[in-house]
Structures are given as C-alpha cells and as structure tokens.
Coordinates of C-alpha atoms in Angstrom, one line a residue:
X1 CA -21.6 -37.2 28.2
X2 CA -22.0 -35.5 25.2
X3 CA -18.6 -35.9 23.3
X4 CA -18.9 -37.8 20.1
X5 CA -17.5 -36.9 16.4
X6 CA -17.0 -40.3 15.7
X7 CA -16.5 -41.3 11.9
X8 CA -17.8 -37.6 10.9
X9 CA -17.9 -36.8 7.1
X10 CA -15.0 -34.5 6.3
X11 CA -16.0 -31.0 6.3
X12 CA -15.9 -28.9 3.0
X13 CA -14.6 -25.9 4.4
X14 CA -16.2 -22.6 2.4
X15 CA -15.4 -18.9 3.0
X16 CA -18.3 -19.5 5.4
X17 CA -19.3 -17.2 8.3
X18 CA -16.6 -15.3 10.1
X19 CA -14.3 -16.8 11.6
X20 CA -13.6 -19.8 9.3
X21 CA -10.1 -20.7 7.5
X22 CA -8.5 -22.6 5.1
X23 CA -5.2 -24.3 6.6
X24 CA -3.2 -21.8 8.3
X25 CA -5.2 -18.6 7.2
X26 CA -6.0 -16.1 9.2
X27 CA -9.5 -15.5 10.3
X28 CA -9.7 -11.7 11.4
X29 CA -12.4 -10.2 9.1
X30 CA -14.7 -6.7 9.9
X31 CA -18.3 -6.2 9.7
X32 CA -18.9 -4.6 6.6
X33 CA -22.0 -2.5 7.4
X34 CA -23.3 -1.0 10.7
X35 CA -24.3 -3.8 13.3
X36 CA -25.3 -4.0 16.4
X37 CA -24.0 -6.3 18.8
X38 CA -26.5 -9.6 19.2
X39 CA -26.4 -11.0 23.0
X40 CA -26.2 -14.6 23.1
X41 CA -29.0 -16.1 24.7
X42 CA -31.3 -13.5 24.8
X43 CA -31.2 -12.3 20.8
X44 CA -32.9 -14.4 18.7
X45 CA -31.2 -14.6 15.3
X46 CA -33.5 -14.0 12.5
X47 CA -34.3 -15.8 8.9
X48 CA -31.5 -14.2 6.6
X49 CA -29.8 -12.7 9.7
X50 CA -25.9 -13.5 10.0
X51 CA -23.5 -13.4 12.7
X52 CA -20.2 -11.1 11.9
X53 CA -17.3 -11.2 13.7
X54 CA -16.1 -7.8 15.3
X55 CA -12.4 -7.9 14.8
X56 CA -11.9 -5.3 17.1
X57 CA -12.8 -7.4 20.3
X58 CA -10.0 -9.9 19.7
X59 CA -6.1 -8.8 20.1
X60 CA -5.7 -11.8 17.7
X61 CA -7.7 -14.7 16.0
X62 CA -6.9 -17.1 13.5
X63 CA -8.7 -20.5 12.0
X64 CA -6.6 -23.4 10.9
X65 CA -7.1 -27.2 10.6
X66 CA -5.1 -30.1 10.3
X67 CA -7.6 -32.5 8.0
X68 CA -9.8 -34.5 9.8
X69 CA -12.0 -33.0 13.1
X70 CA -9.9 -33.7 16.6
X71 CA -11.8 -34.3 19.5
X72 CA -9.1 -33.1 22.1
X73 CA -5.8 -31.9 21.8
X74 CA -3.8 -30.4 24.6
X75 CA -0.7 -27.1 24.4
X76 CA 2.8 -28.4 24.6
X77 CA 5.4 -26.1 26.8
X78 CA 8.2 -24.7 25.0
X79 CA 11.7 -23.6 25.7
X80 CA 10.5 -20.3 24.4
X81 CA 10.4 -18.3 27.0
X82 CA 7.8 -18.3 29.9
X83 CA 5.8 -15.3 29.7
X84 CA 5.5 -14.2 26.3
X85 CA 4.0 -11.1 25.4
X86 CA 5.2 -9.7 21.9
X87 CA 3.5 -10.7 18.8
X88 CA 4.1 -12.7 16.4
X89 CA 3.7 -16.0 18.8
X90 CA 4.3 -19.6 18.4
X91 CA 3.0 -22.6 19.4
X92 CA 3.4 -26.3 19.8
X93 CA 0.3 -28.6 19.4
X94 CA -0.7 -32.4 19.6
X95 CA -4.1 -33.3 18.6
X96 CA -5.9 -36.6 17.8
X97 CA -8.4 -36.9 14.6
X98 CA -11.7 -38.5 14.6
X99 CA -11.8 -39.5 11.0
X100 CA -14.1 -41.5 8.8
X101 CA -12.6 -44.8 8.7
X102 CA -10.7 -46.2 11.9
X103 CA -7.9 -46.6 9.6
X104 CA -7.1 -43.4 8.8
X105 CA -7.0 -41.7 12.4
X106 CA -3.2 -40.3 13.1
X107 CA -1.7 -37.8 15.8
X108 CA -1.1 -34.7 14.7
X109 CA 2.2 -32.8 16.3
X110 CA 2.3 -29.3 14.4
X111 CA 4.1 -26.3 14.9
X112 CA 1.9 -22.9 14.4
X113 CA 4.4 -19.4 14.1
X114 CA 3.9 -15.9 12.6
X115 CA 0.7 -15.5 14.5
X116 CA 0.2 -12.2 14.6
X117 CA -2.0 -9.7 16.5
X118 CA -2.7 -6.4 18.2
X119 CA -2.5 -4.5 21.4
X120 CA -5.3 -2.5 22.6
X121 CA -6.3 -0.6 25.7
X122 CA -10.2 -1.2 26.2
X123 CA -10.8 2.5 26.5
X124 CA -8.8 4.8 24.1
X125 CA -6.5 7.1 26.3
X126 CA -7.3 11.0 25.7
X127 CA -3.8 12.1 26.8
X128 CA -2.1 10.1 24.1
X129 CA 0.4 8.2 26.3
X130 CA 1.2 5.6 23.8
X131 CA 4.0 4.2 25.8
X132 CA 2.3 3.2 29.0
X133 CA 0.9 -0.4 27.8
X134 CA 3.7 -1.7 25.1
X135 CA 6.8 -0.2 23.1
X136 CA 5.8 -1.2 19.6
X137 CA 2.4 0.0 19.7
X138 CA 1.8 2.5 16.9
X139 CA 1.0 6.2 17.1
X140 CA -2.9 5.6 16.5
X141 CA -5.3 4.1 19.6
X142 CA -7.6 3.7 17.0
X143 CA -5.8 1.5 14.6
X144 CA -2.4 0.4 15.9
X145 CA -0.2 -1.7 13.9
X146 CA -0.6 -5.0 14.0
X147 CA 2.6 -6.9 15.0
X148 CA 3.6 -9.4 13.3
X149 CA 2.2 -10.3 9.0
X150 CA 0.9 -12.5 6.7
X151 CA -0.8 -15.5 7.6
X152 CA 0.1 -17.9 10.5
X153 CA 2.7 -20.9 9.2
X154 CA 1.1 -24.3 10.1
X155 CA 4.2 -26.8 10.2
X156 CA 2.2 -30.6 10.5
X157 CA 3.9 -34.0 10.9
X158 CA 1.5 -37.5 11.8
X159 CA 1.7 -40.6 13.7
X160 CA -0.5 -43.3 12.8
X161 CA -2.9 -43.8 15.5
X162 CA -5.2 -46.9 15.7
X163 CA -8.9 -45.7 15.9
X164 CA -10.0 -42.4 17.0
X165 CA -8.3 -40.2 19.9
X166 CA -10.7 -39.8 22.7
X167 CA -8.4 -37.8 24.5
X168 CA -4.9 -37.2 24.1
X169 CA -2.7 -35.4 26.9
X170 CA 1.1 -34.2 27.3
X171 CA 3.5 -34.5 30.2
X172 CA 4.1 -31.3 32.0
X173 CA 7.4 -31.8 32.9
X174 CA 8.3 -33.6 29.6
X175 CA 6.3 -32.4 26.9
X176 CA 7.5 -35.0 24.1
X177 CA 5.9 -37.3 26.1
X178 CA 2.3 -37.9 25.3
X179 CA -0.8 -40.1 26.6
X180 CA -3.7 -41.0 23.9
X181 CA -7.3 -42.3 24.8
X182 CA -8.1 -44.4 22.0
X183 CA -11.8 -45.9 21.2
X184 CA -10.0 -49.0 20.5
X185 CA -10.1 -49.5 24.8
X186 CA -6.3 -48.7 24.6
X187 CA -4.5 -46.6 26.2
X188 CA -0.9 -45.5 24.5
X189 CA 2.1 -43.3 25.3
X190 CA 4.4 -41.9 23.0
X191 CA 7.6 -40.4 22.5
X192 CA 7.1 -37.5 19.9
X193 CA 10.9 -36.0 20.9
X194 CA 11.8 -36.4 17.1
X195 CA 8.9 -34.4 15.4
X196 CA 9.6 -31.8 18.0
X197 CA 12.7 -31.4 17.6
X198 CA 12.3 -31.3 13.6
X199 CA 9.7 -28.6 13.7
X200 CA 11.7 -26.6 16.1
X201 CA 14.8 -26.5 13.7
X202 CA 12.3 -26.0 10.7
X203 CA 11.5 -22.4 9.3
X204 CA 9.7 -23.4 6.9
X205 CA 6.2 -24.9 5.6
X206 CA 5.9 -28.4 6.2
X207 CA 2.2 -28.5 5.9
X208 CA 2.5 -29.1 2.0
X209 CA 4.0 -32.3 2.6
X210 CA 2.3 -33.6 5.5
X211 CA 0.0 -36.0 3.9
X212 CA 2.4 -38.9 4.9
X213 CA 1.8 -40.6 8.0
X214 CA 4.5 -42.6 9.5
X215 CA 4.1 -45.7 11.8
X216 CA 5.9 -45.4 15.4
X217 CA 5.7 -47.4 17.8
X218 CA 4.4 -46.4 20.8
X219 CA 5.8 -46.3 24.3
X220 CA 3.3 -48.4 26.1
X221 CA 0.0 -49.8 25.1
X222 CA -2.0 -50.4 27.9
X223 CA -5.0 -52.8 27.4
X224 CA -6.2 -53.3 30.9
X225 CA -9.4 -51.1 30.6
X226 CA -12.7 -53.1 29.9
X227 CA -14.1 -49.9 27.4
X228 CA -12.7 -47.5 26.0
X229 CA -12.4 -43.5 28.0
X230 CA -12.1 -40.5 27.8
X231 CA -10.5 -39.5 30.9
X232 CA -7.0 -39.0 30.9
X233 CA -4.4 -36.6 33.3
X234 CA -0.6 -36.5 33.8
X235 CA 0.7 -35.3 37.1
X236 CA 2.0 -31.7 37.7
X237 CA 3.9 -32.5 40.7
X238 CA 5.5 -36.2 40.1
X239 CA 6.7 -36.4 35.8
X240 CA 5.0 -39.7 34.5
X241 CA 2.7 -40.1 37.0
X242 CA -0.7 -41.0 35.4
X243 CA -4.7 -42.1 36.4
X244 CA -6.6 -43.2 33.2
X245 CA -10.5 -43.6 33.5
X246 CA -12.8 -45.6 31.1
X247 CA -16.2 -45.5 30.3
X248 CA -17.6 -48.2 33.1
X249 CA -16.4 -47.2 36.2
X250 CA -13.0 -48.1 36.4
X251 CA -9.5 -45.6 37.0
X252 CA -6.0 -47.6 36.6
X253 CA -2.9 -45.4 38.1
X254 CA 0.3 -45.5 35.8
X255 CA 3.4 -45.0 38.1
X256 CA 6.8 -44.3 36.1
X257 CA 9.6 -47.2 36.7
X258 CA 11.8 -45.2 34.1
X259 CA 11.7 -42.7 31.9
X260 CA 9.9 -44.9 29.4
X261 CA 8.4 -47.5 31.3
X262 CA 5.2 -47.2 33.4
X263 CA 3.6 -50.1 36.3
X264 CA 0.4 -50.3 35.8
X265 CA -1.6 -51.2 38.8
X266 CA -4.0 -54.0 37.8
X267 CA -6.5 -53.4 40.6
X268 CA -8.4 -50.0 39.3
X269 CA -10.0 -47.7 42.0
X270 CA -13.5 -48.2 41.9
X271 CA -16.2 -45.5 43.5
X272 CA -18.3 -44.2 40.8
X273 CA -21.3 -46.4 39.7
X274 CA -21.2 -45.0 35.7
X275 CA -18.7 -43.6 33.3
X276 CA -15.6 -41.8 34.1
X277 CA -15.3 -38.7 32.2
X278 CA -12.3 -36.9 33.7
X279 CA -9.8 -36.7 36.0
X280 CA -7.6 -33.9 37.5
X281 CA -4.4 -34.1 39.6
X282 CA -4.0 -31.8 42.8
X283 CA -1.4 -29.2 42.0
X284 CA -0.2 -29.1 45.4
X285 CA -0.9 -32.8 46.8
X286 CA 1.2 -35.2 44.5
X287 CA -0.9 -38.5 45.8
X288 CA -4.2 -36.6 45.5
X289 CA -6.7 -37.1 42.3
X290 CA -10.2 -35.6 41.7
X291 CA -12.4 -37.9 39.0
X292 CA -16.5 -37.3 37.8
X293 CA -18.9 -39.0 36.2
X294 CA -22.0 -40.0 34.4
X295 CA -23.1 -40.5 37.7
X296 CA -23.7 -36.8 38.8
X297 CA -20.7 -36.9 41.1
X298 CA -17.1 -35.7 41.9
X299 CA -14.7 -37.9 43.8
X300 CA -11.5 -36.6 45.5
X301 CA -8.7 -40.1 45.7
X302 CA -5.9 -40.5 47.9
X303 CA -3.5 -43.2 46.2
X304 CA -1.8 -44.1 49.8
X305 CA -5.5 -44.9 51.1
X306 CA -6.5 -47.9 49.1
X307 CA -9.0 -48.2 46.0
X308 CA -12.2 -46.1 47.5
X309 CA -12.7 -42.2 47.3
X310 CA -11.5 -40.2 50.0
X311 CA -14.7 -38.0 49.5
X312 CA -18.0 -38.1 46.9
X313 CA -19.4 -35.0 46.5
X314 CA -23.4 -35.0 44.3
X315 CA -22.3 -32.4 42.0
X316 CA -24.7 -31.3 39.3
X317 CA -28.0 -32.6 38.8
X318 CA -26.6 -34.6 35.4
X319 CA -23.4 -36.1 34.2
X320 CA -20.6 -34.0 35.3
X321 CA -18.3 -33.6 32.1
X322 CA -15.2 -31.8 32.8
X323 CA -13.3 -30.7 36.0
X324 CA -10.5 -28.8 36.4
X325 CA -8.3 -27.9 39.5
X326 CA -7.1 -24.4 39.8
X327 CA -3.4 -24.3 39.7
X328 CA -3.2 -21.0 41.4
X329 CA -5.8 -21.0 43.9
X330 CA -5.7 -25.2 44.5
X331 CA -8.9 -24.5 46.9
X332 CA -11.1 -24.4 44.1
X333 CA -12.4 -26.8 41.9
X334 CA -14.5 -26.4 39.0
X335 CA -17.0 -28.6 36.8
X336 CA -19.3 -28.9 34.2
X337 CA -22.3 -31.0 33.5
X338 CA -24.1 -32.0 30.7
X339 CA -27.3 -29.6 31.9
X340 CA -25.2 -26.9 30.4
X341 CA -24.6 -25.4 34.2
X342 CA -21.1 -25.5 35.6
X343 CA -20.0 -24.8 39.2
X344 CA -16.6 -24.0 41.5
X345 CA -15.8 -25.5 44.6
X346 CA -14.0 -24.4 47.5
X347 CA -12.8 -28.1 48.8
X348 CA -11.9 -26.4 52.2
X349 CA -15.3 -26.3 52.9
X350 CA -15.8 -29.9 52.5
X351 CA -13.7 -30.5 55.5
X352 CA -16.3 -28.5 57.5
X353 CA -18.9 -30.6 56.5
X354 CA -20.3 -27.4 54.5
X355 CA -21.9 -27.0 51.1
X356 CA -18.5 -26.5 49.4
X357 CA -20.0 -24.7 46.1
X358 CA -19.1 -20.8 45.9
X359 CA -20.7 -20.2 42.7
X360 CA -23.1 -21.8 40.1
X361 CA -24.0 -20.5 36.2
X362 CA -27.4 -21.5 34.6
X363 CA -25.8 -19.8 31.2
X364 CA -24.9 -22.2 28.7
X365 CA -28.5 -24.2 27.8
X366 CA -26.1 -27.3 26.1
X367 CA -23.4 -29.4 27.7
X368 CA -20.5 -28.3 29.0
X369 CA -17.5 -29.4 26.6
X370 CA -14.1 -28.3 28.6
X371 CA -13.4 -26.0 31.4
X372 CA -10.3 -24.6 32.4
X373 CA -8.9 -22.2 34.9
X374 CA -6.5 -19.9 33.9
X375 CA -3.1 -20.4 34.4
X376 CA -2.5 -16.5 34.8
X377 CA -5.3 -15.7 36.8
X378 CA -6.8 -17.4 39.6
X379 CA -10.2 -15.8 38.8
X380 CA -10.7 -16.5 35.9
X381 CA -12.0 -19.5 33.9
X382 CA -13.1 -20.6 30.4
X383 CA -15.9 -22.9 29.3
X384 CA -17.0 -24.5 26.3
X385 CA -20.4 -25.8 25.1
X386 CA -22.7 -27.6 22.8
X387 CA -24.3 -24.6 21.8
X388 CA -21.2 -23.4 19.9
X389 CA -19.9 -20.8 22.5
X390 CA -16.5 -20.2 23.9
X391 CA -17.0 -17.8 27.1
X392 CA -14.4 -16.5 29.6
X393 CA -15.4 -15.8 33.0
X394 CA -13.9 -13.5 35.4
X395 CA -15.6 -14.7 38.9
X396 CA -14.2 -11.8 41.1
X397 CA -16.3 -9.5 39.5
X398 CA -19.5 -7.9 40.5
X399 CA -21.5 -4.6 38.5
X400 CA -20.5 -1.9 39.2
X401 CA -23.0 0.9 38.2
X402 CA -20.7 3.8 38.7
X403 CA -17.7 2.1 36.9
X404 CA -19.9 1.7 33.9
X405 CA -20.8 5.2 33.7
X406 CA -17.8 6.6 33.9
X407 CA -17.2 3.7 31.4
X408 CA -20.3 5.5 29.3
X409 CA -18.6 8.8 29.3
X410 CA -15.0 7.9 28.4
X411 CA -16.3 6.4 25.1
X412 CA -19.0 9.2 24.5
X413 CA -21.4 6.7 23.4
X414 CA -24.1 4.7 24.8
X415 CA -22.9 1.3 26.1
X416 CA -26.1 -0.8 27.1
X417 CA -24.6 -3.7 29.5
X418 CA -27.4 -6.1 29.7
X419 CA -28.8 -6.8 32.9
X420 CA -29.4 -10.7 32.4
X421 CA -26.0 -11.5 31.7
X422 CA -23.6 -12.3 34.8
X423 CA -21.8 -9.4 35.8
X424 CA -18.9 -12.5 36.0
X425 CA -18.9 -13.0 31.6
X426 CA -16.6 -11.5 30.5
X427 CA -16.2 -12.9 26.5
X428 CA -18.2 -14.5 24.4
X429 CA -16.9 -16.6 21.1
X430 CA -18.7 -17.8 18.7
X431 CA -18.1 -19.1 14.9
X432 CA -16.7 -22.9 15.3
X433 CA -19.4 -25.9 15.2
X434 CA -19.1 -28.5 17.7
X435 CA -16.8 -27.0 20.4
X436 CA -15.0 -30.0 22.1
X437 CA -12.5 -28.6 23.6
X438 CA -10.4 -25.6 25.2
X439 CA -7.0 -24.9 26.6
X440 CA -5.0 -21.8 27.8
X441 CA -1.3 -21.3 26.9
X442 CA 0.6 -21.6 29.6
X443 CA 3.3 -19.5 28.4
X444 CA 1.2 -17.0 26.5
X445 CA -1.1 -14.8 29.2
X446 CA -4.8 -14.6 27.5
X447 CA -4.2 -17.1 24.6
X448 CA -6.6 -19.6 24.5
X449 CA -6.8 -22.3 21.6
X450 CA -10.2 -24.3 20.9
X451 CA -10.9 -27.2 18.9
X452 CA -14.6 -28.2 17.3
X453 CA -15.9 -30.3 14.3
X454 CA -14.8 -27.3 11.7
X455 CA -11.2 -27.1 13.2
X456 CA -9.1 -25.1 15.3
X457 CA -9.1 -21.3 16.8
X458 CA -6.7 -19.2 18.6
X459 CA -8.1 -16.8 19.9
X460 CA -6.9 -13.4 22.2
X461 CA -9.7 -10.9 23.5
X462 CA -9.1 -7.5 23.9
X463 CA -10.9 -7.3 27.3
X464 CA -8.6 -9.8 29.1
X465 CA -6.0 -8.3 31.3
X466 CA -3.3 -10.3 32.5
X467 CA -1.6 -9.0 35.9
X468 CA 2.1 -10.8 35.2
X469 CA 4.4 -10.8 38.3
X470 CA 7.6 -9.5 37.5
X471 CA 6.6 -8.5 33.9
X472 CA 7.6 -4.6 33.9
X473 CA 6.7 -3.7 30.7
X474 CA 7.3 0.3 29.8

C-alpha cells in the first residue's frame, strides 16, 4: 500500500537529469556524446554514471508542474474531437496536491496546449514514401519537423481543498463533475463547469496569475467513512454512479437522485478484512464493481445481490494496489501488488471454476503505483512503480527471431534485444521520482500523462502503434 507523499518538502526543481522542467517547459533534450542504451534491471548504474534521455524514442515529451506534488489526478474528455492525431495537442487536467501544511492543499483544473511533437516510422523507409504515415511530415526520415513550437502553455486555476487529495476522479459522461478522496475521511464532489469553461475560452497564460485559490463549495461532502481512502471510481455505463472505499474495509455506493445530488447508502458492502485500495466499474455490466485490498485479494460486487462479494479471488501474494478493467476486451482484468508483480485476468475463467490468471510479470522489484489498459488497444497496458519506471506492455506479443533480423538488417546496425526482458515490454520511462500515478488520453491514441513527487510528464513513444478504426490517414 505504498502511496504516501504526505506533507512533502516542496521540491527545488534544478536543470536536473533529463527529463525535468520548469512550469510548462519542455523536456525533450539529446544525449550529447555517444551512449549506449542501459537496460533497466539488469545494468547497474555506476558512481558518476548518468541517465540521458534519448529524444528520439519519444514522438513527444514534456515536464510541467503545478506547485505542490499531486498524488493522483485523472484526464478530463473534451469536446475536441475524439481521435486526435495532429500535433500540437491539448489537454484538460484535474489534479489534487499533497502539500506541506493541510491548509494549503487546493485542486488544480489546468488547461495544457501547444504541446508539440513528432512523427516517426520505427524503421526509416528506403523508398522514401513520405506520404504513407502523415501529410505534414517533412521531407527527412531522419529529422522530420516537429509539429507544433515553443514550449507547451500551462493555463492553472485552484479550488481550495481541505487536506490532501488521496485520489481525485472525473465523471465520464460529465467531466466538470469531479470526486476527491481527502485524508480528512471526506469524500467531496465538485462542480468545476466554471474553470472549464474559462480555460476553454482563454488563449492565453493564466499560469502567472494562478497563485490565488478560491473557496467553492463543494457539491457533496460525504462523511460516512470511518478513515480516510484512496479508492475512488465513477461509472462508465450509469453518469453519477459512484462506489468509494476507505482504508478499513468498508465501500459506500453513491447513486445519483439529480444531477447534483447523490443517496448515499449508509450500509457499506463489507468483504475484504483490510484496506480498500481500489475499485473499478465493469464497462459492460452497469451494477457490476471489482474492489482489492491490503488483504491480497480482488472482489467482483453485484449491487442487486446485497452487501457480500459475488466472488473473492487470492490475487497476489501482497497487497494488491491498483486494478483496472479493460474497456475493450471487458474479459480481462488487471492488477498490481505491492511485490512489484502485476497480473491479468480472464474473469470468464472464473466461471469455470479455473485459475483465471493469463499472464503474470516478476519485472518491477517495487510496488506497483497505477495500471491502466489502453483505451486504444486491448493489448496493451501501462504500469507504474516505486522504482521510478513508467513501462508499456504490449501482451500479444511473443519474440520473434526472424522479425528481429530482418529488423537487424533494415537498420544496418547491430540491435542486441536482451533476452531477460519480456518479449511483452515494450517502453521503458524513466526520469520522474516517486511515480504515483498514470493515465492514457482517451482522445489522444498513445498519450499517456504520469504524475510523481517532481511533477508531471506527457509522454508519446515512438514505438507505439495505434490501429484507429475509421482513421484513414493518407
């Protein structure tokens, strides 16, 4: 249950390492003499030895913060189109700070534009067909043009918040709407329509003046829970349908009477013996809930069959994290645990009465932070740990021998895959301290923003490809 940045000093941020920003600035730097490319968890870094960011592997990357270290934040939709594809990008945020004094915690709501990146094919094509992948590419595979200039534009406006965010989640279906996890045992929604609305019609920077913090009022303060939580999901199928889980044992279900009032059902559903770390709707059953725990275990709820699991599944060996529900493939289930391992689930094997785990990862040696399946590719998910990586895994894949030396030949050099690394890793990011936590845009294929103790990255690898249905790009 490793999670906590409570009451953390306030970070001087330096021109330190590589991938490390003030405000809004761009990250993107180049190794300035001939490296060679260290393999986490089997190089050993030495004395003196420093870790350089290789530009080239991302299609963008940029380092901002917003003052004080969040803990979670989640990706607000946007009425800016659905698949989104040309740099520069933009996106909407909420976040909630874990600052030194209780008194100073606030919710962030910021805008980020201009971000800017590249488009790369991951092997140079001989023939010189520019025009197969994207229109605005440039006449060079080597360095194309990078769409989009300057640095990103960080646009920031606050909410006092009482005590630190825990967690802090937005409605699907009505992103203004947002849930906060406070270590105050509350639990508070909020209306942010009015900051959203006043970055969308704002061009320009309103980081400069963002130092104010108004008061709101929130929504709904629930304070039902006997301890404070972290666990915290809205509903994908029903809009302000909520489950809540706090550190003893205990889940309450918010059901929406309005569109800005919630019953809250007294009687919590009880089945794990420890702390509730997090909870995932079904995205194809709208009265079905998956939870975990300190305890070691998952539990799958049904909220028309009283206040006990429907099933309890031992997951991991140690507290299980994070969970998260594949929205694509809503068979498979994936968690973390605080062993560093994390594992998917095939629940339809759980109805045979069969060990319902399809695949298990021994990689990360720290605890699992966040997990999260794509929402563009059913394969593929992407993890966060203790030990300060970010990786992306692609679980349809297997090596290939052949495929790699043809791979080999194409770039005329030697390309030395490592054998004890899963065929199934595809990315590896490093540079932020303290990874908390990780989410995919929704809107953006192969965006993935991450938040840690140093502040925020958005990152885009190069090696992600994103099949988009009904996307015809020429």
């Amino acid at each position: 249950m490793v999670r906590s940045l409570k009451n953390p000093k306030k970070a001087k941020r330096k021109n330190k390492g590589a991938k490390k920003g003030e405000g809004s600035s761009s990250s993107e730097t180049v190794p300035s003499l001939p490296a060679k490319v260290w393999q986490p968890g089997v190089d050993k870094l030495e004395e003196g030895e420093e870790l350089q960011c290789d530009a080239s592997a991302y299609n963008s990357l940029h380092a901002f913060h917003i003052g004080w270290p969040c803990l979670s934040f989640d990706v607000l939709r946007d009425s800016l189109g659905l698949v989104r594809t040309e740099f520069p990008h933009t996106v909407y945020c909420v976040a909630g700070t874990q600052a030194e004094k209780s008194s100073w915690n606030s919710i962030g709501i910021f805008k980020l534009s201009n971000i800017s990146g590249k488009r790369r094919e991951l092997v140079p094509d001989k023939t010189g067909d520019e025009n197969s992948d994207m229109g605005s590419d440039s006449d060079s595979d080597e360095e194309e043009e990078e769409a989009g200039s300057g640095t990103p534009v960080l646009q920031l406006r606050k909410v006092f918040h009482e005590g630190c965010v825990n967690r802090i989640r937005a409605m699907t279906q009505n992103p203004h709407i947002v849930a906060s996890w406070g270590d105050t045992g509350h639990v508070q929604v909020w209306n942010f329509s009015s900051h959203l609305n006043a970055l969308a019609e704002s061009e320009s920077d309103l980081s400069h003046g963002a130092s104010a913090v108004s008061n709101q009022a929130p929504l709904v303060k629930f304070g039902g829970h006997k301890d404070e939580g972290y666990a915290i999901d809205w509903s994908p199928l029903v809009p302000g349908r909520l489950v809540s889980g706090d550190c003893k044992n205990c889940i309450h279900l918010w059901e929406p009477t309005s569109g800005t009032t919630w019953n809250i059902d007294a009687n919590p559903f009880i089945g794990h013996t420890a702390s509730v770390e997090d909870l995932q709707w079904s995205p194809t059953e709208p009265s079905v809930f998956a939870s975990c725990s300190v305890d070691g275990n998952i539990c799958i709820w049904d909220i028309r069959s009283g206040k006990s699991p429907a099933a309890t599944i031992k997951a991991h060996k140690a507290d299980v994290n994070v969970i998260s529900w594949n929205r694509l493939a809503s068979c498979m289930l994936a968690s973390g645990s605080d062993d560093g391992t994390f594992s998917i689930r095939d629940l339809r094997l759980l109805e045979k009465g069969e060990d319902a785990v399809v695949a298990h990862f021994e990689y990360h040696k720290h605890p699992i932070t966040s997990i999260e399946w794509s929402p563009h590719e059913a394969s593929t998910v992407a993890v966060s740990s203790s030990d300060n990586q970010l990786t992306i895994w692609d679980l349809s894949l297997e090596r290939d021998e052949e495929e790699e030396a043809e791979f080999k030949a194409k770039m005329k050099e030697q390309v030395n895959a490592p054998t004890d690394l899963p065929p199934q890793l595809l990315f590896v990011h490093q540079g932020q301290k303290d990874l908390k936590e990780l989410h995919w845009h929704s809107q953006i294929p192969g965006m993935v923003v991450s938040t840690a103790a140093d502040g925020f990255n958005i990152l885009m690898p190069s090696n992600i490809e994103n099949a988009i249905p009904g996307n015809d790009a020429s």
